[in-house]
């Protein structure tokens, strides 16, 4: 059973920062590329960033230079540090493997106020 638990979302002012966290099961964390996705209202879910052992992280153009993906191997956690957030960053944020497994977590809501 895949376990993906996202946390850290909330309300933040434009230009501010927020740190998201995703706890995964050890099985997928150790053997898969892990990524952060988001889904804004009325839009499709999009891949924002991914990270895997021995490879440089990938970032979508929309977040490049503002968000940073990292991992905490000790507790199977994938992190997303968000900075200089914009109103367009408002969405539900999810973590999953890349490509994604069928099961998704509940996500964490990020709302950016202008």
Short mmCIF file of C-alpha atoms in Angstrom, two decimals:
data_model
loop_
_atom_site.label_atom_id
_atom_site.label_comp_id
_atom_site.label_asym_id
_atom_site.label_seq_id
_atom_site.Cartn_x
_atom_site.Cartn_y
_atom_site.Cartn_z
CA UNK A 1 0.00 0.00 0.00
CA UNK A 2 1.45 3.32 -1.10
CA UNK A 3 1.39 5.98 1.60
CA UNK A 4 1.78 9.63 0.69
CA UNK A 5 1.04 12.27 3.31
CA UNK A 6 1.48 15.92 2.41
CA UNK A 7 1.58 18.77 4.93
CA UNK A 8 2.71 22.33 5.39
CA UNK A 9 0.24 24.20 3.22
CA UNK A 10 -1.61 27.31 4.29
CA UNK A 11 -2.28 30.93 3.54
CA UNK A 12 0.71 33.04 2.56
CA UNK A 13 1.11 36.54 1.18
CA UNK A 14 2.53 37.07 -2.27
CA UNK A 15 6.30 37.26 -2.07
CA UNK A 16 6.40 35.10 1.03
CA UNK A 17 7.68 31.59 1.70
CA UNK A 18 6.23 28.24 2.66
CA UNK A 19 7.73 24.80 3.25
CA UNK A 20 5.85 21.67 2.21
CA UNK A 21 6.61 18.18 3.40
CA UNK A 22 5.63 14.75 2.14
CA UNK A 23 6.14 11.54 4.05
CA UNK A 24 6.25 8.39 1.98
CA UNK A 25 6.64 4.70 2.54
CA UNK A 26 10.22 3.54 2.51
CA UNK A 27 9.70 1.22 -0.41
CA UNK A 28 8.87 3.88 -2.96
CA UNK A 29 11.18 6.49 -1.46
CA UNK A 30 14.26 4.36 -1.89
CA UNK A 31 13.61 3.14 -5.40
CA UNK A 32 11.65 5.80 -7.26
CA UNK A 33 12.04 9.34 -8.50
CA UNK A 34 9.91 11.49 -6.22
CA UNK A 35 8.10 14.60 -7.37
CA UNK A 36 5.83 17.44 -6.34
CA UNK A 37 2.72 18.18 -8.35
CA UNK A 38 -0.02 20.76 -8.02
CA UNK A 39 -3.56 21.22 -9.25
CA UNK A 40 -5.10 24.65 -9.43
CA UNK A 41 -8.88 25.10 -9.65
CA UNK A 42 -10.12 24.25 -13.12
CA UNK A 43 -6.71 23.09 -14.30
CA UNK A 44 -5.00 19.76 -14.79
CA UNK A 45 -2.52 18.45 -12.31
CA UNK A 46 1.01 19.44 -13.29
CA UNK A 47 4.46 18.19 -12.36
CA UNK A 48 6.54 20.89 -10.69
CA UNK A 49 9.77 19.23 -9.66
CA UNK A 50 11.33 15.85 -9.15
CA UNK A 51 14.41 14.43 -7.50
CA UNK A 52 16.21 11.10 -7.54
CA UNK A 53 19.46 9.77 -6.22
CA UNK A 54 22.45 10.68 -8.37
CA UNK A 55 20.61 13.06 -10.68
CA UNK A 56 20.13 16.80 -10.73
CA UNK A 57 16.65 17.91 -9.68
CA UNK A 58 14.18 18.91 -12.36
CA UNK A 59 12.08 22.09 -12.12
CA UNK A 60 9.25 23.27 -14.28
CA UNK A 61 9.77 26.72 -15.76
CA UNK A 62 6.90 28.10 -13.67
CA UNK A 63 8.79 27.55 -10.41
CA UNK A 64 12.43 27.50 -11.45
CA UNK A 65 14.54 29.73 -9.23
CA UNK A 66 11.78 30.06 -6.62
CA UNK A 67 11.12 26.53 -5.35
CA UNK A 68 13.62 23.92 -4.16
CA UNK A 69 13.00 20.18 -3.87
CA UNK A 70 15.01 18.08 -1.46
CA UNK A 71 14.79 14.89 0.54
CA UNK A 72 15.33 13.81 4.13
CA UNK A 73 16.43 10.23 3.76
CA UNK A 74 16.30 9.55 7.49
CA UNK A 75 12.51 9.73 7.56
CA UNK A 76 11.54 9.15 3.92
CA UNK A 77 10.44 12.75 3.42
CA UNK A 78 10.35 14.87 0.29
CA UNK A 79 10.41 18.62 0.85
CA UNK A 80 9.43 21.58 -1.26
CA UNK A 81 10.71 24.97 -0.18
CA UNK A 82 8.62 27.67 -1.77
CA UNK A 83 9.81 31.28 -1.93
CA UNK A 84 8.68 34.44 -3.70
CA UNK A 85 5.28 32.89 -4.12
CA UNK A 86 2.76 34.35 -6.52
CA UNK A 87 -1.02 34.25 -6.77
CA UNK A 88 -0.62 31.70 -9.58
CA UNK A 89 0.95 29.30 -7.07
CA UNK A 90 -2.45 28.86 -5.38
CA UNK A 91 -3.29 25.17 -5.72
CA UNK A 92 -3.47 21.85 -3.95
CA UNK A 93 0.03 20.40 -3.80
CA UNK A 94 0.71 16.66 -3.98
CA UNK A 95 3.72 14.42 -3.94
CA UNK A 96 4.01 11.19 -5.85
CA UNK A 97 6.47 9.17 -7.83
CA UNK A 98 7.46 10.15 -11.35
CA UNK A 99 5.65 8.79 -13.26
CA UNK A 100 2.91 8.84 -10.63
CA UNK A 101 1.50 5.77 -8.96
CA UNK A 102 -2.26 5.28 -9.02
CA UNK A 103 -2.77 6.31 -5.42
CA UNK A 104 -2.59 9.96 -4.41
CA UNK A 105 -2.48 11.53 -0.98
CA UNK A 106 -4.96 14.13 0.20
CA UNK A 107 -2.68 16.95 -0.84
CA UNK A 108 -2.07 20.20 1.00
CA UNK A 109 -3.74 23.47 0.07
CA UNK A 110 -1.58 26.51 -0.65
CA UNK A 111 -3.35 29.83 -0.99
CA UNK A 112 -1.41 32.94 -1.96
CA UNK A 113 -3.02 36.26 -1.19
CA UNK A 114 -2.12 39.29 -3.23
#
